[in-house]
Short mmCIF file of C-alpha atoms and ligand atoms in Angstrom, two decimals:
data_model
loop_
_atom_site.label_atom_id
_atom_site.label_comp_id
_atom_site.label_asym_id
_atom_site.label_seq_id
_atom_site.Cartn_x
_atom_site.Cartn_y
_atom_site.Cartn_z
CA MET X 12 3.68 -11.34 -20.96
CA PRO X 13 4.16 -7.67 -20.09
CA GLU X 14 1.98 -6.30 -17.31
CA THR X 15 -0.60 -3.71 -18.14
CA LYS X 16 -1.98 -1.25 -15.66
CA LEU X 17 -5.64 -1.93 -14.98
CA LYS X 18 -8.40 0.60 -14.56
CA ILE X 19 -9.69 0.83 -11.00
CA LYS X 20 -13.45 0.75 -10.48
CA ILE X 21 -14.81 3.62 -8.43
CA ILE X 22 -17.63 3.55 -5.85
CA GLY X 23 -20.98 3.53 -7.61
CA ASP X 24 -19.88 0.71 -9.91
CA SER X 25 -22.04 -2.33 -9.12
CA VAL X 26 -19.10 -4.77 -9.42
CA LEU X 27 -17.76 -3.41 -6.11
CA ARG X 28 -20.91 -4.66 -4.37
CA LYS X 29 -20.87 -8.17 -5.82
CA LYS X 30 -19.63 -11.21 -3.92
CA ALA X 31 -16.44 -12.47 -5.55
CA LYS X 32 -16.38 -16.12 -6.59
CA PRO X 33 -13.78 -18.56 -5.29
CA VAL X 34 -11.17 -19.68 -7.79
CA THR X 35 -11.46 -23.43 -8.42
CA ARG X 36 -8.06 -23.87 -10.03
CA VAL X 37 -5.22 -21.34 -10.13
CA THR X 38 -4.08 -20.96 -13.75
CA ASP X 39 -1.57 -18.90 -15.73
CA GLU X 40 -4.37 -16.47 -16.38
CA HIS X 41 -4.80 -15.87 -12.64
CA ARG X 42 -1.04 -15.44 -12.22
CA GLN X 43 -1.06 -12.86 -15.01
CA ILE X 44 -3.99 -11.00 -13.42
CA LEU X 45 -2.29 -11.04 -9.99
CA SER X 46 0.85 -9.50 -11.55
CA GLU X 47 -1.22 -6.84 -13.24
CA MET X 48 -3.07 -6.16 -10.00
CA ALA X 49 0.26 -5.73 -8.19
CA LYS X 50 1.50 -3.33 -10.87
CA THR X 51 -1.74 -1.34 -10.66
CA MET X 52 -1.50 -1.21 -6.86
CA TYR X 53 2.11 0.06 -6.96
CA ASP X 54 1.38 2.57 -9.73
CA ASP X 55 -1.43 4.06 -7.65
CA SER X 56 0.60 3.95 -4.41
CA GLY X 57 -1.86 1.54 -2.83
CA ILE X 58 -1.01 -1.09 -0.23
CA GLY X 59 -3.71 -3.54 -1.27
CA LEU X 60 -6.04 -4.32 -4.16
CA ALA X 61 -8.86 -6.83 -4.61
CA GLY X 62 -10.37 -8.45 -7.75
CA PRO X 63 -13.67 -6.53 -7.76
CA GLN X 64 -11.72 -3.25 -7.79
CA ILE X 65 -10.51 -4.06 -11.30
CA GLY X 66 -13.92 -5.38 -12.32
CA LEU X 67 -13.11 -9.03 -11.71
CA CYS X 68 -15.51 -10.97 -9.52
CA ALA X 69 -12.91 -13.50 -8.38
CA GLN X 70 -11.38 -14.03 -4.95
CA LEU X 71 -7.96 -12.55 -5.70
CA ILE X 72 -6.10 -9.97 -3.63
CA VAL X 73 -2.65 -8.41 -3.57
CA VAL X 74 -1.14 -6.76 -0.50
CA ASP X 75 2.18 -5.02 0.16
CA ILE X 76 2.61 -2.83 3.20
CA GLY X 77 6.31 -2.46 2.51
CA GLU X 78 7.30 -5.88 3.81
CA GLY X 79 6.95 -7.83 0.58
CA LEU X 80 4.24 -8.63 -1.92
CA TYR X 81 1.51 -11.15 -1.15
CA LYS X 82 -0.63 -12.51 -3.97
CA LEU X 83 -3.52 -14.44 -2.44
CA VAL X 84 -6.26 -16.58 -3.92
CA ASN X 85 -9.46 -17.43 -1.96
CA PRO X 86 -8.27 -15.76 1.28
CA VAL X 87 -10.33 -16.56 4.37
CA ILE X 88 -9.95 -15.21 7.91
CA THR X 89 -9.85 -18.19 10.26
CA ASN X 90 -9.07 -16.37 13.48
CA LYS X 91 -9.39 -12.82 14.83
CA GLN X 92 -7.96 -11.31 17.99
CA GLY X 93 -7.90 -7.91 19.66
CA LYS X 94 -9.11 -4.58 18.36
CA GLN X 95 -7.61 -1.67 16.47
CA SER X 96 -8.93 1.40 14.75
CA ILE X 97 -7.00 2.76 11.79
CA ARG X 98 -7.97 5.57 9.39
CA GLU X 99 -8.28 3.81 6.03
CA GLY X 100 -8.43 4.95 2.45
CA CYS X 101 -9.41 2.97 -0.61
CA LEU X 102 -8.40 3.28 -4.26
CA SER X 103 -12.09 2.76 -5.15
CA VAL X 104 -13.25 5.53 -2.82
CA PRO X 105 -10.92 8.39 -3.77
CA GLY X 106 -10.47 11.37 -1.49
CA ILE X 107 -12.15 9.73 1.49
CA SER X 108 -10.72 8.20 4.65
CA ILE X 109 -12.64 6.55 7.43
CA LYS X 110 -11.65 5.19 10.82
CA VAL X 111 -12.52 1.50 10.77
CA LYS X 112 -12.62 -0.79 13.80
CA ARG X 113 -11.07 -4.14 13.00
CA ALA X 114 -9.28 -7.03 14.65
CA LYS X 115 -5.66 -6.35 15.65
CA GLN X 116 -4.49 -9.81 14.68
CA VAL X 117 -5.81 -12.19 12.09
CA CYS X 118 -4.96 -15.59 10.76
CA VAL X 119 -5.63 -15.90 7.03
CA GLN X 120 -5.69 -19.09 4.99
CA ALA X 121 -5.37 -18.82 1.24
CA LEU X 122 -3.71 -20.27 -1.82
CA ASP X 123 -0.59 -18.70 -3.24
CA GLU X 124 -0.24 -17.95 -6.94
CA ASN X 125 0.83 -21.54 -7.56
CA GLY X 126 -2.25 -22.94 -5.87
CA LYS X 127 -0.35 -23.99 -2.76
CA PRO X 128 -2.18 -23.56 0.57
CA ILE X 129 -0.60 -20.94 2.85
CA GLU X 130 -1.38 -19.54 6.27
CA ILE X 131 -0.52 -15.99 7.31
CA GLN X 132 -0.41 -14.62 10.84
CA ALA X 133 -0.81 -10.87 10.53
CA ARG X 134 -1.02 -8.04 13.02
CA ASP X 135 -1.47 -4.26 13.08
CA LEU X 136 -1.43 -2.59 9.63
CA PHE X 137 -0.94 -5.89 7.78
CA ALA X 138 -3.96 -7.39 9.56
CA CYS X 139 -5.95 -4.24 8.77
CA VAL X 140 -5.17 -4.36 5.04
CA LEU X 141 -5.97 -8.07 4.79
CA GLN X 142 -9.37 -7.46 6.43
CA HIS X 143 -9.99 -4.48 4.11
CA GLU X 144 -9.22 -6.52 0.98
CA ILE X 145 -11.23 -9.54 2.13
CA ASP X 146 -14.14 -7.13 2.72
CA HIS X 147 -13.90 -6.19 -0.97
CA LEU X 148 -14.44 -9.86 -1.86
CA LYS X 149 -17.71 -9.71 0.09
CA GLY X 150 -18.83 -6.50 -1.62
CA LYS X 151 -18.08 -4.41 1.44
CA LEU X 152 -16.47 -0.94 1.33
CA ILE X 153 -15.04 1.39 3.99
CA VAL X 154 -18.05 3.71 3.60
CA ASP X 155 -20.15 0.96 5.19
CA TYR X 156 -18.28 1.63 8.45
CA ALA X 157 -18.94 5.38 8.39
CA THR X 158 -20.96 7.12 11.08
CA PHE X 159 -24.18 8.91 10.14
CA LEU X 160 -22.43 12.30 9.91
CA GLU X 161 -19.53 10.88 7.93
CA LYS X 162 -22.01 9.31 5.49
CA ILE X 163 -23.52 12.75 4.77
CA LYS X 164 -20.06 14.21 4.14
CA ILE X 165 -19.15 11.27 1.89
CA LYS X 166 -22.32 11.71 -0.16
CA ARG X 167 -21.41 15.34 -0.75
CA LYS X 168 -17.82 14.54 -1.66
CA LEU X 169 -18.89 11.81 -4.07
CA ALA X 170 -21.40 14.12 -5.74
CA VAL X 171 -18.58 16.61 -6.40
CA LEU X 172 -16.39 13.79 -7.70
CA LYS X 173 -19.16 12.61 -10.05
CA ALA X 174 -19.71 16.13 -11.36
CA LYS X 175 -15.98 16.40 -12.05
CA GLU X 176 -16.04 13.07 -13.92
CA LYS X 177 -18.88 14.34 -16.09
CA THR X 178 -16.99 17.49 -17.01
CA LYS X 179 -14.00 15.37 -17.85
CA LEU X 180 -16.10 13.26 -20.23
CA LYS X 181 -17.46 16.34 -21.96
CA LEU X 182 -13.99 17.65 -22.79
ZN1 ZN Y 202 -10.25 -0.79 -0.85
#
């Protein structure tokens, strides 16, 4: 089946705040969705994308930081080590970047697209992206890590964004 580009949900959409459900059995449908998620991520120059971002409340993520594509089902962090702070963006929070403190190294257990258990040892940027995407599965966004002052700035930026969206709809 050809891959279609999916529409990315933007902050304010309630699906981004829902807890994603674990996948009980990985099917062709999931494999198709994972491919479409990967295409959407590449088309939007992202390095990660999670199910809720395309309106799907399932524990699916795709990640590619330039070292190969990972399609993960039910990813769980089983170990964290060290600290790092990287300025992060998010396809669901356009125009905003926030410095987020996360673990420097993580161990992630998941299923691959064939339902086979896999374990990933990640560090630095890769570890950061995995933690970011797994946050999405818990309904957590980068804005939740913002400082008080940053939150005010974000509110203003999002109001402008919303106003722009409205004008777009009117045209
Ligand atoms: Zn994100």
